[in-house]
């Protein structure tokens, strides 16, 4: 079970915020991080979600959950240039070659 989970999400998709809230209920003991700046940052992160800089994000996450499409997944992977960290790609689009899991499977694929 990861202790620090980083989320990279396509913020224009309400499903991404719903999945983020679901993850908080599935793993209340985890620390949740998102990016503080950039295209994937949330202007007002939900309660219990820490907005941090890219260096902190990359240094502290044990798992990255990407909620979006292949472009969002590529961005998430680019944050982890110094460490090997597992990435769970949840496809919120239609094709999703890299983001392997559909949102319907998120509850079953998210590590508890």
PDB file of N, CA and C in Angstrom:
ATOM      1  N   UNK A   1       0.838  -1.186   0.000  1.00  0.00           N
ATOM      2  CA  UNK A   1       0.000   0.000   0.000  1.00  0.00           C
ATOM      3  C   UNK A   1       0.881   1.248   0.000  1.00  0.00           C
ATOM      4  N   UNK A   2       0.707   2.106  -0.987  1.00  0.00           N
ATOM      5  CA  UNK A   2       1.494   3.339  -1.011  1.00  0.00           C
ATOM      6  C   UNK A   2       1.089   4.269   0.126  1.00  0.00           C
ATOM      7  N   UNK A   3       2.063   5.027   0.619  1.00  0.00           N
ATOM      8  CA  UNK A   3       1.790   5.998   1.680  1.00  0.00           C
ATOM      9  C   UNK A   3       1.522   7.381   1.122  1.00  0.00           C
ATOM     10  N   UNK A   4       2.160   7.685  -0.011  1.00  0.00           N
ATOM     11  CA  UNK A   4       1.976   8.982  -0.661  1.00  0.00           C
ATOM     12  C   UNK A   4       1.578   8.723  -2.114  1.00  0.00           C
ATOM     13  N   UNK A   5       0.392   9.185  -2.478  1.00  0.00           N
ATOM     14  CA  UNK A   5      -0.124   8.985  -3.828  1.00  0.00           C
ATOM     15  C   UNK A   5      -0.202  10.344  -4.513  1.00  0.00           C
ATOM     16  N   UNK A   6       0.418  10.419  -5.681  1.00  0.00           N
ATOM     17  CA  UNK A   6       0.340  11.631  -6.479  1.00  0.00           C
ATOM     18  C   UNK A   6      -0.708  11.465  -7.560  1.00  0.00           C
ATOM     19  N   UNK A   7      -1.492  12.485  -7.766  1.00  0.00           N
ATOM     20  CA  UNK A   7      -2.523  12.466  -8.796  1.00  0.00           C
ATOM     21  C   UNK A   7      -2.198  13.501  -9.859  1.00  0.00           C
ATOM     22  N   UNK A   8      -2.273  13.073 -11.109  1.00  0.00           N
ATOM     23  CA  UNK A   8      -2.163  13.966 -12.252  1.00  0.00           C
ATOM     24  C   UNK A   8      -3.476  13.818 -12.990  1.00  0.00           C
ATOM     25  N   UNK A   9      -4.213  14.918 -13.116  1.00  0.00           N
ATOM     26  CA  UNK A   9      -5.541  14.770 -13.682  1.00  0.00           C
ATOM     27  C   UNK A   9      -5.857  15.811 -14.728  1.00  0.00           C
ATOM     28  N   UNK A  10      -6.741  15.408 -15.605  1.00  0.00           N
ATOM     29  CA  UNK A  10      -7.269  16.323 -16.602  1.00  0.00           C
ATOM     30  C   UNK A  10      -8.393  17.073 -15.908  1.00  0.00           C
ATOM     31  N   UNK A  11      -8.073  18.266 -15.459  1.00  0.00           N
ATOM     32  CA  UNK A  11      -8.985  18.986 -14.568  1.00  0.00           C
ATOM     33  C   UNK A  11     -10.297  19.394 -15.214  1.00  0.00           C
ATOM     34  N   UNK A  12     -10.378  19.375 -16.529  1.00  0.00           N
ATOM     35  CA  UNK A  12     -11.619  19.746 -17.201  1.00  0.00           C
ATOM     36  C   UNK A  12     -12.651  18.615 -17.170  1.00  0.00           C
ATOM     37  N   UNK A  13     -12.261  17.475 -16.644  1.00  0.00           N
ATOM     38  CA  UNK A  13     -13.179  16.334 -16.616  1.00  0.00           C
ATOM     39  C   UNK A  13     -13.682  16.111 -15.185  1.00  0.00           C
ATOM     40  N   UNK A  14     -14.979  16.292 -14.945  1.00  0.00           N
ATOM     41  CA  UNK A  14     -15.530  16.092 -13.600  1.00  0.00           C
ATOM     42  C   UNK A  14     -15.275  14.692 -13.058  1.00  0.00           C
ATOM     43  N   UNK A  15     -15.169  13.708 -13.964  1.00  0.00           N
ATOM     44  CA  UNK A  15     -14.919  12.332 -13.526  1.00  0.00           C
ATOM     45  C   UNK A  15     -13.583  12.212 -12.807  1.00  0.00           C
ATOM     46  N   UNK A  16     -12.623  13.040 -13.177  1.00  0.00           N
ATOM     47  CA  UNK A  16     -11.307  13.009 -12.534  1.00  0.00           C
ATOM     48  C   UNK A  16     -11.432  13.419 -11.071  1.00  0.00           C
ATOM     49  N   UNK A  17     -12.206  14.448 -10.803  1.00  0.00           N
ATOM     50  CA  UNK A  17     -12.405  14.892  -9.418  1.00  0.00           C
ATOM     51  C   UNK A  17     -13.185  13.855  -8.614  1.00  0.00           C
ATOM     52  N   UNK A  18     -14.135  13.196  -9.256  1.00  0.00           N
ATOM     53  CA  UNK A  18     -14.898  12.149  -8.577  1.00  0.00           C
ATOM     54  C   UNK A  18     -13.993  10.971  -8.206  1.00  0.00           C
ATOM     55  N   UNK A  19     -13.106  10.584  -9.109  1.00  0.00           N
ATOM     56  CA  UNK A  19     -12.181   9.484  -8.828  1.00  0.00           C
ATOM     57  C   UNK A  19     -11.193   9.872  -7.734  1.00  0.00           C
ATOM     58  N   UNK A  20     -10.771  11.118  -7.715  1.00  0.00           N
ATOM     59  CA  UNK A  20      -9.883  11.599  -6.659  1.00  0.00           C
ATOM     60  C   UNK A  20     -10.577  11.489  -5.299  1.00  0.00           C
ATOM     61  N   UNK A  21     -11.829  11.900  -5.224  1.00  0.00           N
ATOM     62  CA  UNK A  21     -12.598  11.784  -3.976  1.00  0.00           C
ATOM     63  C   UNK A  21     -12.785  10.326  -3.580  1.00  0.00           C
ATOM     64  N   UNK A  22     -13.017   9.452  -4.559  1.00  0.00           N
ATOM     65  CA  UNK A  22     -13.150   8.025  -4.273  1.00  0.00           C
ATOM     66  C   UNK A  22     -11.861   7.465  -3.688  1.00  0.00           C
ATOM     67  N   UNK A  23     -10.723   7.856  -4.251  1.00  0.00           N
ATOM     68  CA  UNK A  23      -9.433   7.385  -3.734  1.00  0.00           C
ATOM     69  C   UNK A  23      -9.244   7.797  -2.278  1.00  0.00           C
ATOM     70  N   UNK A  24      -9.688   8.988  -1.931  1.00  0.00           N
ATOM     71  CA  UNK A  24      -9.574   9.432  -0.538  1.00  0.00           C
ATOM     72  C   UNK A  24     -10.399   8.555   0.393  1.00  0.00           C
ATOM     73  N   UNK A  25     -11.557   8.108  -0.056  1.00  0.00           N
ATOM     74  CA  UNK A  25     -12.377   7.246   0.799  1.00  0.00           C
ATOM     75  C   UNK A  25     -11.811   5.833   0.874  1.00  0.00           C
ATOM     76  N   UNK A  26     -11.166   5.377  -0.216  1.00  0.00           N
ATOM     77  CA  UNK A  26     -10.594   4.031  -0.228  1.00  0.00           C
ATOM     78  C   UNK A  26      -9.321   3.936   0.606  1.00  0.00           C
ATOM     79  N   UNK A  27      -8.584   5.031   0.701  1.00  0.00           N
ATOM     80  CA  UNK A  27      -7.296   5.029   1.413  1.00  0.00           C
ATOM     81  C   UNK A  27      -7.162   6.269   2.290  1.00  0.00           C
ATOM     82  N   UNK A  28      -7.963   6.371   3.335  1.00  0.00           N
ATOM     83  CA  UNK A  28      -7.933   7.593   4.153  1.00  0.00           C
ATOM     84  C   UNK A  28      -6.602   7.824   4.870  1.00  0.00           C
ATOM     85  N   UNK A  29      -5.792   6.776   5.004  1.00  0.00           N
ATOM     86  CA  UNK A  29      -4.514   6.921   5.706  1.00  0.00           C
ATOM     87  C   UNK A  29      -3.395   7.445   4.804  1.00  0.00           C
ATOM     88  N   UNK A  30      -3.660   7.552   3.514  1.00  0.00           N
ATOM     89  CA  UNK A  30      -2.643   8.017   2.562  1.00  0.00           C
ATOM     90  C   UNK A  30      -2.569   9.535   2.527  1.00  0.00           C
ATOM     91  N   UNK A  31      -1.417   9.990   2.119  1.00  0.00           N
ATOM     92  CA  UNK A  31      -1.205  11.411   1.828  1.00  0.00           C
ATOM     93  C   UNK A  31      -1.386  11.568   0.315  1.00  0.00           C
ATOM     94  N   UNK A  32      -2.150  12.570  -0.104  1.00  0.00           N
ATOM     95  CA  UNK A  32      -2.454  12.780  -1.511  1.00  0.00           C
ATOM     96  C   UNK A  32      -1.847  14.086  -1.996  1.00  0.00           C
ATOM     97  N   UNK A  33      -1.099  14.010  -3.107  1.00  0.00           N
ATOM     98  CA  UNK A  33      -0.436  15.179  -3.676  1.00  0.00           C
ATOM     99  C   UNK A  33      -0.924  15.429  -5.092  1.00  0.00           C
ATOM    100  N   UNK A  34      -0.984  16.700  -5.461  1.00  0.00           N
ATOM    101  CA  UNK A  34      -1.208  17.114  -6.841  1.00  0.00           C
ATOM    102  C   UNK A  34      -0.211  18.224  -7.140  1.00  0.00           C
ATOM    103  N   UNK A  35      -0.098  18.560  -8.405  1.00  0.00           N
ATOM    104  CA  UNK A  35       0.790  19.646  -8.807  1.00  0.00           C
ATOM    105  C   UNK A  35       0.212  21.002  -8.392  1.00  0.00           C
ATOM    106  N   UNK A  36       1.096  21.868  -7.933  1.00  0.00           N
ATOM    107  CA  UNK A  36       0.683  23.207  -7.522  1.00  0.00           C
ATOM    108  C   UNK A  36       0.559  24.149  -8.722  1.00  0.00           C
ATOM    109  N   UNK A  37       1.375  23.911  -9.749  1.00  0.00           N
ATOM    110  CA  UNK A  37       1.407  24.814 -10.893  1.00  0.00           C
ATOM    111  C   UNK A  37       1.290  24.026 -12.188  1.00  0.00           C
ATOM    112  N   UNK A  38       0.850  24.710 -13.224  1.00  0.00           N
ATOM    113  CA  UNK A  38       0.811  24.086 -14.537  1.00  0.00           C
ATOM    114  C   UNK A  38      -0.593  23.719 -14.979  1.00  0.00           C
ATOM    115  N   UNK A  39      -0.654  23.151 -16.154  1.00  0.00           N
ATOM    116  CA  UNK A  39      -1.918  22.824 -16.809  1.00  0.00           C
ATOM    117  C   UNK A  39      -2.756  21.806 -16.025  1.00  0.00           C
ATOM    118  N   UNK A  40      -2.117  20.945 -15.256  1.00  0.00           N
ATOM    119  CA  UNK A  40      -2.835  19.890 -14.534  1.00  0.00           C
ATOM    120  C   UNK A  40      -3.090  20.240 -13.066  1.00  0.00           C
ATOM    121  N   UNK A  41      -2.741  21.442 -12.676  1.00  0.00           N
ATOM    122  CA  UNK A  41      -2.968  21.884 -11.294  1.00  0.00           C
ATOM    123  C   UNK A  41      -4.439  22.244 -11.093  1.00  0.00           C
ATOM    124  N   UNK A  42      -4.891  22.107  -9.866  1.00  0.00           N
ATOM    125  CA  UNK A  42      -6.251  22.522  -9.521  1.00  0.00           C
ATOM    126  C   UNK A  42      -6.184  23.870  -8.803  1.00  0.00           C
ATOM    127  N   UNK A  43      -6.980  24.852  -9.219  1.00  0.00           N
ATOM    128  CA  UNK A  43      -6.932  26.157  -8.565  1.00  0.00           C
ATOM    129  C   UNK A  43      -7.325  26.086  -7.086  1.00  0.00           C
ATOM    130  N   UNK A  44      -8.277  25.243  -6.763  1.00  0.00           N
ATOM    131  CA  UNK A  44      -8.730  25.075  -5.375  1.00  0.00           C
ATOM    132  C   UNK A  44      -8.787  23.589  -5.056  1.00  0.00           C
ATOM    133  N   UNK A  45      -7.658  23.017  -4.607  1.00  0.00           N
ATOM    134  CA  UNK A  45      -7.657  21.569  -4.333  1.00  0.00           C
ATOM    135  C   UNK A  45      -8.675  21.196  -3.257  1.00  0.00           C
ATOM    136  N   UNK A  46      -9.288  20.037  -3.388  1.00  0.00           N
ATOM    137  CA  UNK A  46     -10.216  19.567  -2.351  1.00  0.00           C
ATOM    138  C   UNK A  46      -9.500  19.387  -1.019  1.00  0.00           C
ATOM    139  N   UNK A  47     -10.256  19.386   0.036  1.00  0.00           N
ATOM    140  CA  UNK A  47      -9.701  19.179   1.371  1.00  0.00           C
ATOM    141  C   UNK A  47      -8.977  17.836   1.416  1.00  0.00           C
ATOM    142  N   UNK A  48      -7.805  17.824   2.034  1.00  0.00           N
ATOM    143  CA  UNK A  48      -7.020  16.605   2.158  1.00  0.00           C
ATOM    144  C   UNK A  48      -6.082  16.353   0.999  1.00  0.00           C
ATOM    145  N   UNK A  49      -6.069  17.251   0.018  1.00  0.00           N
ATOM    146  CA  UNK A  49      -5.179  17.129  -1.133  1.00  0.00           C
ATOM    147  C   UNK A  49      -4.154  18.246  -1.043  1.00  0.00           C
ATOM    148  N   UNK A  50      -2.871  17.885  -1.044  1.00  0.00           N
ATOM    149  CA  UNK A  50      -1.798  18.880  -0.952  1.00  0.00           C
ATOM    150  C   UNK A  50      -1.307  19.250  -2.344  1.00  0.00           C
ATOM    151  N   UNK A  51      -1.276  20.529  -2.632  1.00  0.00           N
ATOM    152  CA  UNK A  51      -0.696  21.018  -3.878  1.00  0.00           C
ATOM    153  C   UNK A  51       0.779  21.326  -3.611  1.00  0.00           C
ATOM    154  N   UNK A  52       1.659  20.670  -4.353  1.00  0.00           N
ATOM    155  CA  UNK A  52       3.099  20.810  -4.128  1.00  0.00           C
ATOM    156  C   UNK A  52       3.811  21.093  -5.449  1.00  0.00           C
ATOM    157  N   UNK A  53       5.031  21.576  -5.348  1.00  0.00           N
ATOM    158  CA  UNK A  53       5.844  21.808  -6.527  1.00  0.00           C
ATOM    159  C   UNK A  53       6.287  20.505  -7.166  1.00  0.00           C
ATOM    160  N   UNK A  54       6.767  20.608  -8.401  1.00  0.00           N
ATOM    161  CA  UNK A  54       7.168  19.417  -9.151  1.00  0.00           C
ATOM    162  C   UNK A  54       8.262  18.626  -8.444  1.00  0.00           C
ATOM    163  N   UNK A  55       9.230  19.304  -7.837  1.00  0.00           N
ATOM    164  CA  UNK A  55      10.321  18.595  -7.163  1.00  0.00           C
ATOM    165  C   UNK A  55       9.813  17.784  -5.979  1.00  0.00           C
ATOM    166  N   UNK A  56       8.936  18.360  -5.186  1.00  0.00           N
ATOM    167  CA  UNK A  56       8.362  17.643  -4.036  1.00  0.00           C
ATOM    168  C   UNK A  56       7.519  16.476  -4.511  1.00  0.00           C
ATOM    169  N   UNK A  57       6.712  16.720  -5.524  1.00  0.00           N
ATOM    170  CA  UNK A  57       5.871  15.659  -6.089  1.00  0.00           C
ATOM    171  C   UNK A  57       6.740  14.471  -6.494  1.00  0.00           C
ATOM    172  N   UNK A  58       7.752  14.738  -7.285  1.00  0.00           N
ATOM    173  CA  UNK A  58       8.617  13.670  -7.805  1.00  0.00           C
ATOM    174  C   UNK A  58       9.379  12.948  -6.705  1.00  0.00           C
ATOM    175  N   UNK A  59       9.776  13.659  -5.671  1.00  0.00           N
ATOM    176  CA  UNK A  59      10.592  13.065  -4.614  1.00  0.00           C
ATOM    177  C   UNK A  59       9.788  12.246  -3.610  1.00  0.00           C
ATOM    178  N   UNK A  60       8.498  12.548  -3.451  1.00  0.00           N
ATOM    179  CA  UNK A  60       7.758  11.958  -2.336  1.00  0.00           C
ATOM    180  C   UNK A  60       6.707  10.923  -2.702  1.00  0.00           C
ATOM    181  N   UNK A  61       6.273  10.856  -3.953  1.00  0.00           N
ATOM    182  CA  UNK A  61       5.196   9.927  -4.294  1.00  0.00           C
ATOM    183  C   UNK A  61       5.694   8.481  -4.344  1.00  0.00           C
ATOM    184  N   UNK A  62       4.835   7.578  -3.896  1.00  0.00           N
ATOM    185  CA  UNK A  62       5.080   6.133  -3.997  1.00  0.00           C
ATOM    186  C   UNK A  62       4.319   5.531  -5.172  1.00  0.00           C
ATOM    187  N   UNK A  63       3.305   6.255  -5.634  1.00  0.00           N
ATOM    188  CA  UNK A  63       2.444   5.827  -6.735  1.00  0.00           C
ATOM    189  C   UNK A  63       1.898   7.088  -7.385  1.00  0.00           C
ATOM    190  N   UNK A  64       1.780   7.065  -8.701  1.00  0.00           N
ATOM    191  CA  UNK A  64       1.121   8.157  -9.419  1.00  0.00           C
ATOM    192  C   UNK A  64      -0.122   7.588 -10.093  1.00  0.00           C
ATOM    193  N   UNK A  65      -1.241   8.245  -9.864  1.00  0.00           N
ATOM    194  CA  UNK A  65      -2.494   7.879 -10.516  1.00  0.00           C
ATOM    195  C   UNK A  65      -2.806   8.991 -11.515  1.00  0.00           C
ATOM    196  N   UNK A  66      -2.922   8.600 -12.764  1.00  0.00           N
ATOM    197  CA  UNK A  66      -3.220   9.550 -13.831  1.00  0.00           C
ATOM    198  C   UNK A  66      -4.677   9.374 -14.219  1.00  0.00           C
ATOM    199  N   UNK A  67      -5.420  10.456 -14.154  1.00  0.00           N
ATOM    200  CA  UNK A  67      -6.837  10.454 -14.503  1.00  0.00           C
ATOM    201  C   UNK A  67      -7.021  11.359 -15.705  1.00  0.00           C
ATOM    202  N   UNK A  68      -7.054  10.764 -16.884  1.00  0.00           N
ATOM    203  CA  UNK A  68      -7.159  11.551 -18.110  1.00  0.00           C
ATOM    204  C   UNK A  68      -6.955  10.654 -19.306  1.00  0.00           C
ATOM    205  N   UNK A  69      -6.147  11.129 -20.223  1.00  0.00           N
ATOM    206  CA  UNK A  69      -5.849  10.357 -21.417  1.00  0.00           C
ATOM    207  C   UNK A  69      -4.359  10.149 -21.560  1.00  0.00           C
ATOM    208  N   UNK A  70      -3.951   9.795 -22.759  1.00  0.00           N
ATOM    209  CA  UNK A  70      -2.548   9.499 -22.995  1.00  0.00           C
ATOM    210  C   UNK A  70      -1.653  10.721 -22.786  1.00  0.00           C
ATOM    211  N   UNK A  71      -2.117  11.905 -23.174  1.00  0.00           N
ATOM    212  CA  UNK A  71      -1.325  13.118 -22.961  1.00  0.00           C
ATOM    213  C   UNK A  71      -1.109  13.395 -21.485  1.00  0.00           C
ATOM    214  N   UNK A  72      -2.127  13.180 -20.691  1.00  0.00           N
ATOM    215  CA  UNK A  72      -2.011  13.373 -19.245  1.00  0.00           C
ATOM    216  C   UNK A  72      -1.046  12.349 -18.659  1.00  0.00           C
ATOM    217  N   UNK A  73      -1.098  11.123 -19.169  1.00  0.00           N
ATOM    218  CA  UNK A  73      -0.184  10.086 -18.689  1.00  0.00           C
ATOM    219  C   UNK A  73       1.272  10.419 -19.048  1.00  0.00           C
ATOM    220  N   UNK A  74       1.494  10.897 -20.242  1.00  0.00           N
ATOM    221  CA  UNK A  74       2.851  11.281 -20.642  1.00  0.00           C
ATOM    222  C   UNK A  74       3.360  12.409 -19.746  1.00  0.00           C
ATOM    223  N   UNK A  75       2.500  13.360 -19.437  1.00  0.00           N
ATOM    224  CA  UNK A  75       2.910  14.436 -18.528  1.00  0.00           C
ATOM    225  C   UNK A  75       3.265  13.870 -17.156  1.00  0.00           C
ATOM    226  N   UNK A  76       2.427  12.986 -16.632  1.00  0.00           N
ATOM    227  CA  UNK A  76       2.715  12.381 -15.327  1.00  0.00           C
ATOM    228  C   UNK A  76       4.037  11.652 -15.318  1.00  0.00           C
ATOM    229  N   UNK A  77       4.320  10.916 -16.374  1.00  0.00           N
ATOM    230  CA  UNK A  77       5.600  10.201 -16.456  1.00  0.00           C
ATOM    231  C   UNK A  77       6.774  11.173 -16.524  1.00  0.00           C
ATOM    232  N   UNK A  78       6.574  12.319 -17.160  1.00  0.00           N
ATOM    233  CA  UNK A  78       7.667  13.293 -17.278  1.00  0.00           C
ATOM    234  C   UNK A  78       8.054  13.901 -15.936  1.00  0.00           C
ATOM    235  N   UNK A  79       7.161  13.837 -14.961  1.00  0.00           N
ATOM    236  CA  UNK A  79       7.473  14.359 -13.625  1.00  0.00           C
ATOM    237  C   UNK A  79       8.430  13.451 -12.871  1.00  0.00           C
ATOM    238  N   UNK A  80       8.577  12.220 -13.316  1.00  0.00           N
ATOM    239  CA  UNK A  80       9.330  11.208 -12.570  1.00  0.00           C
ATOM    240  C   UNK A  80      10.633  10.852 -13.276  1.00  0.00           C
ATOM    241  N   UNK A  81      11.410  11.831 -13.632  1.00  0.00           N
ATOM    242  CA  UNK A  81      12.638  11.567 -14.368  1.00  0.00           C
ATOM    243  C   UNK A  81      13.773  11.039 -13.495  1.00  0.00           C
ATOM    244  N   UNK A  82      13.704  11.235 -12.208  1.00  0.00           N
ATOM    245  CA  UNK A  82      14.784  10.827 -11.307  1.00  0.00           C
ATOM    246  C   UNK A  82      14.496   9.531 -10.550  1.00  0.00           C
ATOM    247  N   UNK A  83      13.255   9.057 -10.591  1.00  0.00           N
ATOM    248  CA  UNK A  83      12.870   7.880  -9.809  1.00  0.00           C
ATOM    249  C   UNK A  83      11.976   6.960 -10.620  1.00  0.00           C
ATOM    250  N   UNK A  84      11.997   5.703 -10.239  1.00  0.00           N
ATOM    251  CA  UNK A  84      11.074   4.732 -10.826  1.00  0.00           C
ATOM    252  C   UNK A  84       9.899   4.602  -9.865  1.00  0.00           C
ATOM    253  N   UNK A  85       8.736   4.992 -10.328  1.00  0.00           N
ATOM    254  CA  UNK A  85       7.518   4.987  -9.517  1.00  0.00           C
ATOM    255  C   UNK A  85       6.412   4.372 -10.374  1.00  0.00           C
ATOM    256  N   UNK A  86       5.623   3.471  -9.824  1.00  0.00           N
ATOM    257  CA  UNK A  86       4.519   2.913 -10.613  1.00  0.00           C
ATOM    258  C   UNK A  86       3.479   3.982 -10.963  1.00  0.00           C
ATOM    259  N   UNK A  87       2.909   3.843 -12.142  1.00  0.00           N
ATOM    260  CA  UNK A  87       1.876   4.762 -12.615  1.00  0.00           C
ATOM    261  C   UNK A  87       0.640   3.939 -12.965  1.00  0.00           C
ATOM    262  N   UNK A  88      -0.489   4.338 -12.420  1.00  0.00           N
ATOM    263  CA  UNK A  88      -1.772   3.727 -12.745  1.00  0.00           C
ATOM    264  C   UNK A  88      -2.506   4.687 -13.664  1.00  0.00           C
ATOM    265  N   UNK A  89      -2.658   4.312 -14.921  1.00  0.00           N
ATOM    266  CA  UNK A  89      -3.311   5.165 -15.903  1.00  0.00           C
ATOM    267  C   UNK A  89      -4.782   4.830 -16.032  1.00  0.00           C
ATOM    268  N   UNK A  90      -5.631   5.795 -15.711  1.00  0.00           N
ATOM    269  CA  UNK A  90      -7.075   5.613 -15.802  1.00  0.00           C
ATOM    270  C   UNK A  90      -7.569   6.460 -16.972  1.00  0.00           C
ATOM    271  N   UNK A  91      -8.111   5.807 -17.965  1.00  0.00           N
ATOM    272  CA  UNK A  91      -8.527   6.467 -19.195  1.00  0.00           C
ATOM    273  C   UNK A  91      -9.884   7.125 -19.030  1.00  0.00           C
ATOM    274  N   UNK A  92      -9.916   8.440 -19.196  1.00  0.00           N
ATOM    275  CA  UNK A  92     -11.187   9.158 -19.161  1.00  0.00           C
ATOM    276  C   UNK A  92     -11.626   9.586 -20.555  1.00  0.00           C
ATOM    277  N   UNK A  93     -10.838   9.238 -21.547  1.00  0.00           N
ATOM    278  CA  UNK A  93     -11.174   9.605 -22.924  1.00  0.00           C
ATOM    279  C   UNK A  93     -11.800   8.445 -23.663  1.00  0.00           C
ATOM    280  N   UNK A  94     -11.542   8.403 -24.971  1.00  0.00           N
ATOM    281  CA  UNK A  94     -12.157   7.361 -25.779  1.00  0.00           C
ATOM    282  C   UNK A  94     -11.168   6.314 -26.276  1.00  0.00           C
ATOM    283  N   UNK A  95      -9.927   6.702 -26.549  1.00  0.00           N
ATOM    284  CA  UNK A  95      -8.978   5.742 -27.105  1.00  0.00           C
ATOM    285  C   UNK A  95      -8.086   5.183 -26.006  1.00  0.00           C
ATOM    286  N   UNK A  96      -7.162   5.950 -25.493  1.00  0.00           N
ATOM    287  CA  UNK A  96      -6.350   5.545 -24.360  1.00  0.00           C
ATOM    288  C   UNK A  96      -5.430   4.370 -24.618  1.00  0.00           C
ATOM    289  N   UNK A  97      -4.420   4.554 -25.445  1.00  0.00           N
ATOM    290  CA  UNK A  97      -3.442   3.491 -25.670  1.00  0.00           C
ATOM    291  C   UNK A  97      -2.571   3.271 -24.439  1.00  0.00           C
ATOM    292  N   UNK A  98      -2.229   4.351 -23.731  1.00  0.00           N
ATOM    293  CA  UNK A  98      -1.331   4.260 -22.579  1.00  0.00           C
ATOM    294  C   UNK A  98      -2.094   4.195 -21.258  1.00  0.00           C
ATOM    295  N   UNK A  99      -3.158   4.944 -21.154  1.00  0.00           N
ATOM    296  CA  UNK A  99      -3.979   4.931 -19.943  1.00  0.00           C
ATOM    297  C   UNK A  99      -4.869   3.685 -20.026  1.00  0.00           C
ATOM    298  N   UNK A 100      -4.435   2.650 -19.359  1.00  0.00           N
ATOM    299  CA  UNK A 100      -4.958   1.308 -19.603  1.00  0.00           C
ATOM    300  C   UNK A 100      -6.346   1.026 -19.042  1.00  0.00           C
ATOM    301  N   UNK A 101      -6.649   1.545 -17.862  1.00  0.00           N
ATOM    302  CA  UNK A 101      -7.879   1.149 -17.193  1.00  0.00           C
ATOM    303  C   UNK A 101      -9.005   2.145 -17.430  1.00  0.00           C
ATOM    304  N   UNK A 102     -10.220   1.664 -17.670  1.00  0.00           N
ATOM    305  CA  UNK A 102     -11.361   2.577 -17.756  1.00  0.00           C
ATOM    306  C   UNK A 102     -11.778   3.019 -16.356  1.00  0.00           C
ATOM    307  N   UNK A 103     -12.449   4.134 -16.287  1.00  0.00           N
ATOM    308  CA  UNK A 103     -12.895   4.676 -15.002  1.00  0.00           C
ATOM    309  C   UNK A 103     -13.769   3.681 -14.244  1.00  0.00           C
ATOM    310  N   UNK A 104     -14.555   2.897 -14.949  1.00  0.00           N
ATOM    311  CA  UNK A 104     -15.425   1.911 -14.295  1.00  0.00           C
ATOM    312  C   UNK A 104     -14.633   0.901 -13.464  1.00  0.00           C
ATOM    313  N   UNK A 105     -13.366   0.667 -13.813  1.00  0.00           N
ATOM    314  CA  UNK A 105     -12.529  -0.279 -13.096  1.00  0.00           C
ATOM    315  C   UNK A 105     -11.666   0.374 -12.023  1.00  0.00           C
ATOM    316  N   UNK A 106     -11.807   1.680 -11.826  1.00  0.00           N
ATOM    317  CA  UNK A 106     -10.907   2.379 -10.905  1.00  0.00           C
ATOM    318  C   UNK A 106     -10.978   1.808  -9.494  1.00  0.00           C
ATOM    319  N   UNK A 107     -12.135   1.573  -8.990  1.00  0.00           N
ATOM    320  CA  UNK A 107     -12.283   1.074  -7.621  1.00  0.00           C
ATOM    321  C   UNK A 107     -11.585  -0.278  -7.446  1.00  0.00           C
ATOM    322  N   UNK A 108     -11.625  -1.105  -8.474  1.00  0.00           N
ATOM    323  CA  UNK A 108     -10.992  -2.437  -8.396  1.00  0.00           C
ATOM    324  C   UNK A 108      -9.498  -2.385  -8.639  1.00  0.00           C
ATOM    325  N   UNK A 109      -9.009  -1.421  -9.416  1.00  0.00           N
ATOM    326  CA  UNK A 109      -7.577  -1.366  -9.747  1.00  0.00           C
ATOM    327  C   UNK A 109      -6.777  -0.496  -8.791  1.00  0.00           C
ATOM    328  N   UNK A 110      -7.430   0.406  -8.101  1.00  0.00           N
ATOM    329  CA  UNK A 110      -6.730   1.279  -7.156  1.00  0.00           C
ATOM    330  C   UNK A 110      -6.255   0.458  -5.969  1.00  0.00           C
ATOM    331  N   UNK A 111      -4.962   0.535  -5.628  1.00  0.00           N
ATOM    332  CA  UNK A 111      -4.456  -0.283  -4.514  1.00  0.00           C
ATOM    333  C   UNK A 111      -5.005   0.203  -3.176  1.00  0.00           C
ATOM    334  N   UNK A 112      -5.417  -0.751  -2.374  1.00  0.00           N
ATOM    335  CA  UNK A 112      -5.976  -0.420  -1.049  1.00  0.00           C
ATOM    336  C   UNK A 112      -5.043  -0.870   0.038  1.00  0.00           C
TER     337      UNK A 112
END
